[in-house]
PDB file of C-alpha atoms in Angstrom:
ATOM      1  CA  UNK A   1      67.748  91.607 115.893  1.00 34.00           C
ATOM      2  CA  UNK A   2      66.785  88.695 113.679  1.00 38.00           C
ATOM      3  CA  UNK A   3      69.832  87.480 111.731  1.00 36.00           C
ATOM      4  CA  UNK A   4      67.672  85.207 109.589  1.00 35.00           C
ATOM      5  CA  UNK A   5      65.841  88.268 108.237  1.00 33.00           C
ATOM      6  CA  UNK A   6      68.959  90.305 107.529  1.00 33.00           C
ATOM      7  CA  UNK A   7      69.687  89.145 104.004  1.00 35.00           C
ATOM      8  CA  UNK A   8      73.093  87.845 105.164  1.00 36.00           C
ATOM      9  CA  UNK A   9      72.555  84.426 103.662  1.00 37.00           C
ATOM     10  CA  UNK A  10      71.075  85.743 100.449  1.00 36.00           C
ATOM     11  CA  UNK A  11      73.838  88.349 100.167  1.00 38.00           C
ATOM     12  CA  UNK A  12      76.641  85.834 100.459  1.00 40.00           C
ATOM     13  CA  UNK A  13      74.912  83.562  97.974  1.00 39.00           C
ATOM     14  CA  UNK A  14      74.588  86.400  95.500  1.00 41.00           C
ATOM     15  CA  UNK A  15      78.275  87.055  95.707  1.00 42.00           C
ATOM     16  CA  UNK A  16      79.360  83.418  95.530  1.00 42.00           C
ATOM     17  CA  UNK A  17      76.992  81.179  93.598  1.00 43.00           C
ATOM     18  CA  UNK A  18      77.064  82.796  90.129  1.00 44.00           C
ATOM     19  CA  UNK A  19      73.822  84.714  90.570  1.00 49.00           C
ATOM     20  CA  UNK A  20      75.482  87.959  89.485  1.00 50.00           C
ATOM     21  CA  UNK A  21      75.380  88.336  85.729  1.00 52.00           C
ATOM     22  CA  UNK A  22      78.469  90.527  85.567  1.00 74.00           C
ATOM     23  CA  UNK A  23      80.919  89.243  88.170  1.00 86.00           C
ATOM     24  CA  UNK A  24      81.116  91.309  91.360  1.00 91.00           C
ATOM     25  CA  UNK A  25      78.668  93.990  90.175  1.00 90.00           C
ATOM     26  CA  UNK A  26      75.471  94.039  92.205  1.00 91.00           C
ATOM     27  CA  UNK A  27      73.896  96.321  89.595  1.00 90.00           C
ATOM     28  CA  UNK A  28      73.275  93.175  87.537  1.00 89.00           C
ATOM     29  CA  UNK A  29      71.974  90.964  90.375  1.00 92.00           C
ATOM     30  CA  UNK A  30      68.729  89.002  90.245  1.00 93.00           C
ATOM     31  CA  UNK A  31      67.192  86.316  92.430  1.00 95.00           C
ATOM     32  CA  UNK A  32      67.673  82.785  91.143  1.00 95.00           C
ATOM     33  CA  UNK A  33      64.455  81.548  92.831  1.00 96.00           C
ATOM     34  CA  UNK A  34      66.679  78.959  94.543  1.00 96.00           C
ATOM     35  CA  UNK A  35      66.766  78.429  98.268  1.00 96.00           C
ATOM     36  CA  UNK A  36      67.549  75.823 100.944  1.00 97.00           C
ATOM     37  CA  UNK A  37      66.198  75.673 104.494  1.00 97.00           C
ATOM     38  CA  UNK A  38      68.600  75.102 107.371  1.00 97.00           C
ATOM     39  CA  UNK A  39      65.856  75.242 110.055  1.00 97.00           C
ATOM     40  CA  UNK A  40      66.349  71.623 111.060  1.00 98.00           C
ATOM     41  CA  UNK A  41      69.816  72.693 112.232  1.00 98.00           C
ATOM     42  CA  UNK A  42      69.638  76.397 113.092  1.00 97.00           C
ATOM     43  CA  UNK A  43      66.495  78.526 113.463  1.00 97.00           C
ATOM     44  CA  UNK A  44      68.397  81.868 113.777  1.00 96.00           C
ATOM     45  CA  UNK A  45      71.113  81.596 111.102  1.00 96.00           C
ATOM     46  CA  UNK A  46      73.464  84.560 111.020  1.00 95.00           C
ATOM     47  CA  UNK A  47      75.967  83.619 108.225  1.00 96.00           C
ATOM     48  CA  UNK A  48      76.632  81.356 105.275  1.00 97.00           C
ATOM     49  CA  UNK A  49      80.071  80.530 103.858  1.00 97.00           C
ATOM     50  CA  UNK A  50      81.215  78.233 101.077  1.00 98.00           C
ATOM     51  CA  UNK A  51      84.189  76.065 100.196  1.00 98.00           C
ATOM     52  CA  UNK A  52      86.163  77.752  97.462  1.00 96.00           C
ATOM     53  CA  UNK A  53      85.072  75.175  94.828  1.00 97.00           C
ATOM     54  CA  UNK A  54      81.387  75.456  95.756  1.00 97.00           C
ATOM     55  CA  UNK A  55      80.934  71.817  96.869  1.00 98.00           C
ATOM     56  CA  UNK A  56      80.363  72.621 100.556  1.00 98.00           C
ATOM     57  CA  UNK A  57      78.398  75.153 102.568  1.00 98.00           C
ATOM     58  CA  UNK A  58      78.663  76.215 106.219  1.00 98.00           C
ATOM     59  CA  UNK A  59      75.900  77.818 108.253  1.00 98.00           C
ATOM     60  CA  UNK A  60      75.650  78.852 111.884  1.00 97.00           C
ATOM     61  CA  UNK A  61      73.946  81.284 114.218  1.00 96.00           C
ATOM     62  CA  UNK A  62      73.022  82.300 117.754  1.00 94.00           C
ATOM     63  CA  UNK A  63      70.454  79.605 118.308  1.00 96.00           C
ATOM     64  CA  UNK A  64      72.925  76.777 118.901  1.00 97.00           C
ATOM     65  CA  UNK A  65      76.326  78.502 118.567  1.00 97.00           C
ATOM     66  CA  UNK A  66      77.375  75.754 116.213  1.00 98.00           C
ATOM     67  CA  UNK A  67      78.863  75.583 112.688  1.00 98.00           C
ATOM     68  CA  UNK A  68      76.937  73.169 110.460  1.00 98.00           C
ATOM     69  CA  UNK A  69      78.393  71.596 107.301  1.00 98.00           C
ATOM     70  CA  UNK A  70      76.524  70.751 104.055  1.00 98.00           C
ATOM     71  CA  UNK A  71      77.426  69.250 100.650  1.00 98.00           C
ATOM     72  CA  UNK A  72      76.206  70.520  97.277  1.00 98.00           C
ATOM     73  CA  UNK A  73      75.864  67.796  94.657  1.00 98.00           C
ATOM     74  CA  UNK A  74      75.917  70.500  91.951  1.00 98.00           C
ATOM     75  CA  UNK A  75      78.532  73.149  92.732  1.00 98.00           C
ATOM     76  CA  UNK A  76      77.164  76.532  93.811  1.00 97.00           C
ATOM     77  CA  UNK A  77      73.550  75.336  93.492  1.00 97.00           C
ATOM     78  CA  UNK A  78      72.124  75.520  97.032  1.00 97.00           C
ATOM     79  CA  UNK A  79      68.937  73.636  95.949  1.00 97.00           C
ATOM     80  CA  UNK A  80      71.195  70.559  95.767  1.00 98.00           C
ATOM     81  CA  UNK A  81      72.470  70.991  99.324  1.00 98.00           C
ATOM     82  CA  UNK A  82      72.222  68.262 101.936  1.00 98.00           C
ATOM     83  CA  UNK A  83      73.237  68.235 105.573  1.00 98.00           C
ATOM     84  CA  UNK A  84      76.403  66.220 106.151  1.00 98.00           C
ATOM     85  CA  UNK A  85      75.382  65.412 109.788  1.00 98.00           C
ATOM     86  CA  UNK A  86      78.627  67.200 110.629  1.00 98.00           C
ATOM     87  CA  UNK A  87      78.908  70.143 113.014  1.00 98.00           C
ATOM     88  CA  UNK A  88      81.112  71.806 115.556  1.00 98.00           C
ATOM     89  CA  UNK A  89      80.027  73.735 118.640  1.00 98.00           C
ATOM     90  CA  UNK A  90      81.824  76.942 119.573  1.00 98.00           C
ATOM     91  CA  UNK A  91      79.642  77.502 122.658  1.00 97.00           C
ATOM     92  CA  UNK A  92      82.585  77.035 124.964  1.00 97.00           C
ATOM     93  CA  UNK A  93      84.023  80.239 123.511  1.00 97.00           C
ATOM     94  CA  UNK A  94      81.029  82.215 122.112  1.00 96.00           C
ATOM     95  CA  UNK A  95      77.377  81.927 123.140  1.00 94.00           C
ATOM     96  CA  UNK A  96      75.955  84.420 120.640  1.00 96.00           C
ATOM     97  CA  UNK A  97      77.609  83.325 117.345  1.00 97.00           C
ATOM     98  CA  UNK A  98      77.192  85.811 114.483  1.00 96.00           C
ATOM     99  CA  UNK A  99      80.115  85.554 112.029  1.00 97.00           C
ATOM    100  CA  UNK A 100      82.441  83.061 110.424  1.00 98.00           C
ATOM    101  CA  UNK A 101      85.432  83.186 108.117  1.00 98.00           C
ATOM    102  CA  UNK A 102      87.197  80.110 106.664  1.00 98.00           C
ATOM    103  CA  UNK A 103      90.842  80.278 105.545  1.00 98.00           C
ATOM    104  CA  UNK A 104      90.985  79.745 101.722  1.00 97.00           C
ATOM    105  CA  UNK A 105      92.736  76.369 102.140  1.00 98.00           C
ATOM    106  CA  UNK A 106      90.107  75.143 104.562  1.00 98.00           C
ATOM    107  CA  UNK A 107      92.523  74.436 107.428  1.00 98.00           C
ATOM    108  CA  UNK A 108      91.335  77.181 109.817  1.00 98.00           C
ATOM    109  CA  UNK A 109      88.250  79.143 110.649  1.00 98.00           C
ATOM    110  CA  UNK A 110      87.486  82.192 112.769  1.00 98.00           C
ATOM    111  CA  UNK A 111      84.303  83.142 114.628  1.00 98.00           C
ATOM    112  CA  UNK A 112      82.886  86.347 116.042  1.00 97.00           C
ATOM    113  CA  UNK A 113      79.886  87.089 118.222  1.00 95.00           C
ATOM    114  CA  UNK A 114      78.162  89.865 120.198  1.00 92.00           C
ATOM    115  CA  UNK A 115      78.438  88.146 123.583  1.00 88.00           C
ATOM    116  CA  UNK A 116      82.215  88.701 123.986  1.00 91.00           C
ATOM    117  CA  UNK A 117      83.163  90.711 120.876  1.00 95.00           C
ATOM    118  CA  UNK A 118      86.120  88.410 120.508  1.00 97.00           C
ATOM    119  CA  UNK A 119      87.545  86.648 117.475  1.00 98.00           C
ATOM    120  CA  UNK A 120      88.312  83.028 118.169  1.00 98.00           C
ATOM    121  CA  UNK A 121      90.633  80.865 116.004  1.00 98.00           C
ATOM    122  CA  UNK A 122      90.184  77.143 115.214  1.00 98.00           C
ATOM    123  CA  UNK A 123      92.062  74.540 113.133  1.00 98.00           C
ATOM    124  CA  UNK A 124      90.708  71.625 111.054  1.00 98.00           C
ATOM    125  CA  UNK A 125      93.022  68.615 110.912  1.00 98.00           C
ATOM    126  CA  UNK A 126      91.165  67.643 107.690  1.00 98.00           C
ATOM    127  CA  UNK A 127      90.563  70.635 105.506  1.00 98.00           C
ATOM    128  CA  UNK A 128      86.943  71.731 105.154  1.00 98.00           C
ATOM    129  CA  UNK A 129      85.757  69.101 107.641  1.00 98.00           C
ATOM    130  CA  UNK A 130      84.398  70.941 110.726  1.00 98.00           C
ATOM    131  CA  UNK A 131      84.119  67.652 112.647  1.00 97.00           C
ATOM    132  CA  UNK A 132      87.897  67.710 112.824  1.00 98.00           C
ATOM    133  CA  UNK A 133      88.017  71.220 114.335  1.00 98.00           C
ATOM    134  CA  UNK A 134      89.672  72.157 117.563  1.00 98.00           C
ATOM    135  CA  UNK A 135      90.145  75.497 119.354  1.00 98.00           C
ATOM    136  CA  UNK A 136      93.662  76.958 118.929  1.00 98.00           C
ATOM    137  CA  UNK A 137      93.477  78.757 122.263  1.00 98.00           C
ATOM    138  CA  UNK A 138      94.040  81.933 120.331  1.00 98.00           C
ATOM    139  CA  UNK A 139      91.717  84.933 120.310  1.00 98.00           C
ATOM    140  CA  UNK A 140      91.546  88.689 119.970  1.00 98.00           C
ATOM    141  CA  UNK A 141      89.102  91.177 121.464  1.00 98.00           C
ATOM    142  CA  UNK A 142      87.606  93.865 119.182  1.00 97.00           C
ATOM    143  CA  UNK A 143      85.463  95.392 121.938  1.00 96.00           C
ATOM    144  CA  UNK A 144      87.491  98.589 121.947  1.00 96.00           C
ATOM    145  CA  UNK A 145      86.249  99.229 118.442  1.00 96.00           C
ATOM    146  CA  UNK A 146      82.918  97.334 118.236  1.00 95.00           C
ATOM    147  CA  UNK A 147      80.500  96.462 121.026  1.00 92.00           C
ATOM    148  CA  UNK A 148      78.197  94.271 118.937  1.00 93.00           C
ATOM    149  CA  UNK A 149      80.584  92.476 116.543  1.00 95.00           C
ATOM    150  CA  UNK A 150      78.724  90.459 113.878  1.00 95.00           C
ATOM    151  CA  UNK A 151      80.713  89.925 110.653  1.00 97.00           C
ATOM    152  CA  UNK A 152      84.327  88.958 109.858  1.00 98.00           C
ATOM    153  CA  UNK A 153      86.512  88.738 106.802  1.00 98.00           C
ATOM    154  CA  UNK A 154      90.218  88.426 106.081  1.00 98.00           C
ATOM    155  CA  UNK A 155      92.701  89.394 103.357  1.00 98.00           C
ATOM    156  CA  UNK A 156      93.504  86.314 101.294  1.00 97.00           C
ATOM    157  CA  UNK A 157      97.069  86.094 102.703  1.00 98.00           C
ATOM    158  CA  UNK A 158      95.886  86.309 106.344  1.00 98.00           C
ATOM    159  CA  UNK A 159      97.689  89.605 107.104  1.00 98.00           C
ATOM    160  CA  UNK A 160      94.560  91.702 107.528  1.00 98.00           C
ATOM    161  CA  UNK A 161      91.208  91.179 109.248  1.00 98.00           C
ATOM    162  CA  UNK A 162      87.966  93.140 108.942  1.00 98.00           C
ATOM    163  CA  UNK A 163      85.127  93.347 111.454  1.00 98.00           C
ATOM    164  CA  UNK A 164      81.635  94.915 111.146  1.00 97.00           C
ATOM    165  CA  UNK A 165      79.084  95.311 113.886  1.00 92.00           C
ATOM    166  CA  UNK A 166      75.746  96.829 114.723  1.00 90.00           C
ATOM    167  CA  UNK A 167      76.894  99.309 117.347  1.00 90.00           C
ATOM    168  CA  UNK A 168      79.736 101.224 115.600  1.00 89.00           C
ATOM    169  CA  UNK A 169      78.210 100.924 112.116  1.00 92.00           C
ATOM    170  CA  UNK A 170      81.635 100.784 110.542  1.00 95.00           C
ATOM    171  CA  UNK A 171      84.186  98.430 109.026  1.00 97.00           C
ATOM    172  CA  UNK A 172      87.175  98.014 111.343  1.00 97.00           C
ATOM    173  CA  UNK A 173      90.515  97.000 109.879  1.00 98.00           C
ATOM    174  CA  UNK A 174      93.264  95.123 111.713  1.00 98.00           C
ATOM    175  CA  UNK A 175      96.763  93.986 110.764  1.00 98.00           C
ATOM    176  CA  UNK A 176      98.176  90.596 111.787  1.00 98.00           C
ATOM    177  CA  UNK A 177     101.946  90.609 112.326  1.00 98.00           C
ATOM    178  CA  UNK A 178     101.863  86.796 111.913  1.00 98.00           C
ATOM    179  CA  UNK A 179      99.617  85.724 109.096  1.00 98.00           C
ATOM    180  CA  UNK A 180      96.479  83.794 110.165  1.00 98.00           C
ATOM    181  CA  UNK A 181      97.402  84.191 113.892  1.00 98.00           C
ATOM    182  CA  UNK A 182      94.549  86.247 115.257  1.00 98.00           C
ATOM    183  CA  UNK A 183      96.390  86.799 118.542  1.00 98.00           C
ATOM    184  CA  UNK A 184      98.884  88.946 116.605  1.00 98.00           C
ATOM    185  CA  UNK A 185      96.201  91.425 115.508  1.00 98.00           C
ATOM    186  CA  UNK A 186      96.288  95.181 116.030  1.00 98.00           C
ATOM    187  CA  UNK A 187      93.752  97.853 115.045  1.00 98.00           C
ATOM    188  CA  UNK A 188      94.707 100.129 112.115  1.00 98.00           C
ATOM    189  CA  UNK A 189      91.715 102.080 110.793  1.00 97.00           C
ATOM    190  CA  UNK A 190      87.997 102.119 110.085  1.00 97.00           C
ATOM    191  CA  UNK A 191      85.421 103.177 107.514  1.00 97.00           C
ATOM    192  CA  UNK A 192      81.902 104.361 108.499  1.00 96.00           C
ATOM    193  CA  UNK A 193      78.997 102.743 106.647  1.00 95.00           C
ATOM    194  CA  UNK A 194      76.080 104.156 108.719  1.00 94.00           C
ATOM    195  CA  UNK A 195      74.984 106.153 105.665  1.00 95.00           C
ATOM    196  CA  UNK A 196      73.916 102.912 104.043  1.00 96.00           C
ATOM    197  CA  UNK A 197      72.873 100.702 107.030  1.00 93.00           C
ATOM    198  CA  UNK A 198      72.756 101.447 110.750  1.00 92.00           C
ATOM    199  CA  UNK A 199      72.780  97.764 111.746  1.00 93.00           C
ATOM    200  CA  UNK A 200      75.429  96.068 109.619  1.00 94.00           C
ATOM    201  CA  UNK A 201      75.956  92.351 110.235  1.00 93.00           C
ATOM    202  CA  UNK A 202      78.197  90.819 107.554  1.00 96.00           C
ATOM    203  CA  UNK A 203      81.010  91.667 105.155  1.00 97.00           C
ATOM    204  CA  UNK A 204      82.526  89.948 102.115  1.00 97.00           C
ATOM    205  CA  UNK A 205      85.574  90.956 100.077  1.00 97.00           C
ATOM    206  CA  UNK A 206      86.340  90.456  96.451  1.00 96.00           C
ATOM    207  CA  UNK A 207      89.395  88.134  96.359  1.00 94.00           C
ATOM    208  CA  UNK A 208      91.686  90.897  95.040  1.00 96.00           C
ATOM    209  CA  UNK A 209      90.601  93.338  97.770  1.00 97.00           C
ATOM    210  CA  UNK A 210      89.335  95.984  95.380  1.00 96.00           C
ATOM    211  CA  UNK A 211      85.665  95.710  96.416  1.00 97.00           C
ATOM    212  CA  UNK A 212      83.647  94.674  99.444  1.00 98.00           C
ATOM    213  CA  UNK A 213      79.989  94.244 100.293  1.00 97.00           C
ATOM    214  CA  UNK A 214      78.056  94.733 103.517  1.00 97.00           C
ATOM    215  CA  UNK A 215      74.604  93.560 104.585  1.00 95.00           C
ATOM    216  CA  UNK A 216      72.498  94.733 107.472  1.00 91.00           C
ATOM    217  CA  UNK A 217      69.181  94.470 109.343  1.00 91.00           C
ATOM    218  CA  UNK A 218      68.042  98.033 108.817  1.00 93.00           C
ATOM    219  CA  UNK A 219      67.488  97.859 105.039  1.00 93.00           C
ATOM    220  CA  UNK A 220      67.882  94.112 104.275  1.00 94.00           C
ATOM    221  CA  UNK A 221      70.067  95.212 101.426  1.00 96.00           C
ATOM    222  CA  UNK A 222      73.557  94.382 100.103  1.00 96.00           C
ATOM    223  CA  UNK A 223      75.717  97.505  99.633  1.00 97.00           C
ATOM    224  CA  UNK A 224      78.789  97.626  97.368  1.00 97.00           C
ATOM    225  CA  UNK A 225      82.022  99.556  98.042  1.00 98.00           C
ATOM    226  CA  UNK A 226      85.343  99.964  96.304  1.00 97.00           C
ATOM    227  CA  UNK A 227      88.867 100.424  97.692  1.00 98.00           C
ATOM    228  CA  UNK A 228      91.158 102.559  95.535  1.00 98.00           C
ATOM    229  CA  UNK A 229      94.085 100.765  97.252  1.00 98.00           C
ATOM    230  CA  UNK A 230      93.292  97.096  97.577  1.00 98.00           C
ATOM    231  CA  UNK A 231      92.581  95.859 101.119  1.00 98.00           C
ATOM    232  CA  UNK A 232      92.912  99.375 102.555  1.00 98.00           C
ATOM    233  CA  UNK A 233      89.556 100.537 103.837  1.00 97.00           C
ATOM    234  CA  UNK A 234      90.867 104.039 104.497  1.00 97.00           C
ATOM    235  CA  UNK A 235      90.593 104.362 100.700  1.00 98.00           C
ATOM    236  CA  UNK A 236      87.037 102.951 100.539  1.00 98.00           C
ATOM    237  CA  UNK A 237      84.055 104.684  98.979  1.00 98.00           C
ATOM    238  CA  UNK A 238      80.456 103.683  98.462  1.00 98.00           C
ATOM    239  CA  UNK A 239      79.681 102.700  94.850  1.00 97.00           C
ATOM    240  CA  UNK A 240      76.063 103.867  95.054  1.00 97.00           C
ATOM    241  CA  UNK A 241      75.223 100.300  94.069  1.00 96.00           C
ATOM    242  CA  UNK A 242      72.949  98.081  96.165  1.00 96.00           C
ATOM    243  CA  UNK A 243      70.584  95.134  95.942  1.00 95.00           C
ATOM    244  CA  UNK A 244      67.542  94.597  98.141  1.00 95.00           C
ATOM    245  CA  UNK A 245      66.886  91.116  99.331  1.00 93.00           C
TER     246      UNK A 245
END
């Protein structure tokens, strides 16, 4: 697959940079005609994530198995991005990097990839600065549920984790008995999304857990779902709302 063609980057930007006219409703989405190339760092990008205040951006992929850090001089406007010349390689743990999640306070991040189908946990001694990252020697295998793990997200309090992949075509939910400690994870349930995309590769949750969005290679489209019980994907349903990128 080609992660760069998947719409993952555009999807995450849509959900985070203010490009949605009515917050968290893809039915009102439109392209801002704004973009930023990361080809000088990564030619096969698989994800994009942002600092919670919109001043920093993080990109990585399977080309170099490295997380790259950028600054935005105008918050949430990626046309103002510049490379910080700051990066962190995760190749010692994962050599086919596909997904990243950053703890909301910027002190930890988690990666996933299709080589090992394992979530790896890292800490940053300076929040949001990946050059200060170190591996926590903590991990969790999701291979029993997903053989080609690609996207990762967490509940805001660190007690739940969500994985999507291109083999099972479902969202897998896990509980963490110790918040933010991935080694304490256990599988709870899943939700099939193959009716929308048969090659899903990223997932993003609304901060209150009432909605989530999935992107994939099959349709290059962002699909929107709702959870009748927040953060419980067993209560999820497709909103019949999508946006093609």
